[in-house]
């Protein structure tokens, strides 16, 4: 997330909080785990020792930028990249934990798990040859 995005999120959050504070009671505050986590992330990203009137960039962005290691292969980085990584890890975990009896998959899910398992096998001498039966099961033709 670039600093301008962080600044916009902070300003929107501050505006929403200030306008809803008068009209909503204590019971209307989001207290779910996700809300609490997001609130902690936002408060942790703000440099409270800086004066936003003197240096807004330092107040909103500098602490986050100093704490966050941006992977060199990414053009930008922020919450969307974090979510993408979380989803990719969850999919990887799901597929890694699914097992299918060799080329006896009956459902599409089992076939996908089998193909994934074969592709991820490190000790395979020729993964193309091993995955051909799975592609035939799907009605596909493997091109060498």
Tab-separated table of C-alpha atoms in Angstrom:
chain	number	residue	atom	x	y	z
A	1	UNK	CA	0.000	0.000	0.000
A	2	UNK	CA	1.476	3.301	-0.915
A	3	UNK	CA	1.431	6.164	1.543
A	4	UNK	CA	-1.329	8.080	-0.235
A	5	UNK	CA	-3.621	5.062	0.098
A	6	UNK	CA	-2.754	4.788	3.792
A	7	UNK	CA	-3.428	8.496	4.225
A	8	UNK	CA	-6.805	8.200	2.474
A	9	UNK	CA	-7.789	5.198	4.604
A	10	UNK	CA	-6.807	7.030	7.762
A	11	UNK	CA	-8.684	10.179	6.790
A	12	UNK	CA	-11.802	8.206	5.802
A	13	UNK	CA	-11.646	6.256	9.077
A	14	UNK	CA	-11.245	9.442	11.091
A	15	UNK	CA	-14.115	11.101	9.228
A	16	UNK	CA	-16.422	8.109	9.651
A	17	UNK	CA	-15.556	7.764	13.328
A	18	UNK	CA	-16.119	11.445	14.018
A	19	UNK	CA	-19.471	11.581	12.214
A	20	UNK	CA	-20.835	8.335	13.633
A	21	UNK	CA	-19.625	8.934	17.184
A	22	UNK	CA	-22.446	11.365	17.818
A	23	UNK	CA	-25.233	9.211	16.410
A	24	UNK	CA	-24.250	5.722	17.497
A	25	UNK	CA	-23.924	4.247	20.919
A	26	UNK	CA	-21.372	1.926	22.450
A	27	UNK	CA	-23.295	-1.121	21.191
A	28	UNK	CA	-22.808	-0.106	17.543
A	29	UNK	CA	-19.003	-0.438	17.663
A	30	UNK	CA	-17.675	-3.325	15.633
A	31	UNK	CA	-16.054	-5.757	18.038
A	32	UNK	CA	-15.417	-8.703	15.761
A	33	UNK	CA	-11.930	-10.145	15.523
A	34	UNK	CA	-11.500	-8.671	12.035
A	35	UNK	CA	-12.512	-5.167	13.188
A	36	UNK	CA	-10.208	-5.379	16.179
A	37	UNK	CA	-7.315	-6.574	13.991
A	38	UNK	CA	-7.902	-3.780	11.465
A	39	UNK	CA	-8.110	-1.190	14.237
A	40	UNK	CA	-4.825	-2.409	15.694
A	41	UNK	CA	-3.179	-2.342	12.266
A	42	UNK	CA	-4.352	1.218	11.645
A	43	UNK	CA	-3.308	2.473	15.061
A	44	UNK	CA	0.019	0.669	14.779
A	45	UNK	CA	0.732	2.327	11.418
A	46	UNK	CA	0.288	5.858	12.776
A	47	UNK	CA	3.261	7.750	14.176
A	48	UNK	CA	1.611	9.327	17.206
A	49	UNK	CA	4.772	11.263	18.075
A	50	UNK	CA	4.491	13.297	14.847
A	51	UNK	CA	2.146	16.251	14.534
A	52	UNK	CA	-0.183	15.707	11.539
A	53	UNK	CA	-0.458	19.469	11.066
A	54	UNK	CA	3.311	19.811	10.701
A	55	UNK	CA	4.130	16.641	8.751
A	56	UNK	CA	1.132	14.590	7.667
A	57	UNK	CA	3.280	12.122	5.685
A	58	UNK	CA	5.350	11.328	8.776
A	59	UNK	CA	2.185	10.970	10.864
A	60	UNK	CA	0.392	8.593	8.502
A	61	UNK	CA	3.031	6.836	6.376
A	62	UNK	CA	6.542	6.885	7.765
A	63	UNK	CA	6.073	4.365	10.584
A	64	UNK	CA	4.344	1.868	8.270
A	65	UNK	CA	6.973	2.359	5.581
A	66	UNK	CA	9.840	1.855	8.054
A	67	UNK	CA	8.244	-1.281	9.568
A	68	UNK	CA	7.130	-2.943	6.351
A	69	UNK	CA	9.507	-4.884	4.167
A	70	UNK	CA	8.293	-4.538	0.590
A	71	UNK	CA	9.274	-7.559	-1.516
A	72	UNK	CA	11.591	-6.404	-4.345
A	73	UNK	CA	9.582	-8.235	-7.003
A	74	UNK	CA	6.371	-6.284	-6.303
A	75	UNK	CA	5.595	-2.912	-7.885
A	76	UNK	CA	3.529	-1.927	-4.839
A	77	UNK	CA	2.603	-3.530	-1.562
A	78	UNK	CA	-0.232	-3.264	0.878
A	79	UNK	CA	-3.259	-5.014	2.301
A	80	UNK	CA	-4.404	-6.365	-1.055
A	81	UNK	CA	-1.066	-8.120	-1.513
A	82	UNK	CA	-1.304	-9.504	2.013
A	83	UNK	CA	-4.805	-10.822	1.319
A	84	UNK	CA	-3.647	-12.326	-1.991
A	85	UNK	CA	-0.807	-14.118	-0.190
A	86	UNK	CA	-3.168	-15.391	2.516
A	87	UNK	CA	-5.598	-16.747	-0.082
A	88	UNK	CA	-2.761	-18.399	-2.043
A	89	UNK	CA	-1.463	-20.059	1.144
A	90	UNK	CA	-4.941	-21.293	2.077
A	91	UNK	CA	-5.482	-22.739	-1.410
A	92	UNK	CA	-2.064	-24.368	-1.244
A	93	UNK	CA	-2.891	-25.883	2.166
A	94	UNK	CA	-6.262	-27.167	0.966
A	95	UNK	CA	-4.838	-28.708	-2.187
A	96	UNK	CA	-1.828	-30.134	-0.354
A	97	UNK	CA	-4.080	-31.834	2.179
A	98	UNK	CA	-6.388	-33.310	-0.460
A	99	UNK	CA	-5.381	-36.742	-1.601
A	100	UNK	CA	-6.620	-38.738	-4.546
A	101	UNK	CA	-5.875	-42.351	-5.285
A	102	UNK	CA	-3.555	-42.442	-8.294
A	103	UNK	CA	-5.606	-41.687	-11.389
A	104	UNK	CA	-8.821	-42.953	-9.820
A	105	UNK	CA	-10.334	-39.546	-9.179
A	106	UNK	CA	-14.093	-39.542	-9.420
A	107	UNK	CA	-14.831	-35.863	-8.891
A	108	UNK	CA	-13.390	-32.694	-10.316
A	109	UNK	CA	-12.036	-31.773	-6.868
A	110	UNK	CA	-10.150	-35.059	-6.637
A	111	UNK	CA	-8.797	-34.610	-10.164
A	112	UNK	CA	-7.574	-31.102	-9.367
A	113	UNK	CA	-5.952	-32.364	-6.160
A	114	UNK	CA	-4.299	-35.192	-8.082
A	115	UNK	CA	-2.958	-32.854	-10.779
A	116	UNK	CA	-1.694	-30.404	-8.136
A	117	UNK	CA	-0.027	-33.198	-6.192
A	118	UNK	CA	1.707	-34.473	-9.327
A	119	UNK	CA	2.864	-30.996	-10.334
A	120	UNK	CA	4.279	-30.302	-6.883
A	121	UNK	CA	6.112	-33.630	-6.621
A	122	UNK	CA	9.819	-32.913	-6.400
A	123	UNK	CA	11.099	-36.448	-6.833
A	124	UNK	CA	9.340	-37.071	-10.126
A	125	UNK	CA	11.564	-37.957	-13.050
A	126	UNK	CA	9.123	-36.755	-15.707
A	127	UNK	CA	6.078	-34.916	-14.360
A	128	UNK	CA	4.599	-34.565	-17.868
A	129	UNK	CA	4.299	-38.318	-18.203
A	130	UNK	CA	2.714	-38.672	-14.777
A	131	UNK	CA	0.094	-35.987	-15.343
A	132	UNK	CA	-1.040	-37.231	-18.779
A	133	UNK	CA	-3.609	-39.655	-17.302
A	134	UNK	CA	-5.111	-36.828	-15.245
A	135	UNK	CA	-5.488	-34.617	-18.295
A	136	UNK	CA	-7.046	-37.462	-20.250
A	137	UNK	CA	-9.502	-37.971	-17.385
A	138	UNK	CA	-10.511	-34.335	-17.843
A	139	UNK	CA	-10.873	-34.842	-21.587
A	140	UNK	CA	-7.753	-32.834	-22.379
A	141	UNK	CA	-4.839	-33.637	-24.614
A	142	UNK	CA	-1.306	-33.178	-23.331
A	143	UNK	CA	1.031	-31.558	-25.793
A	144	UNK	CA	4.707	-32.313	-25.338
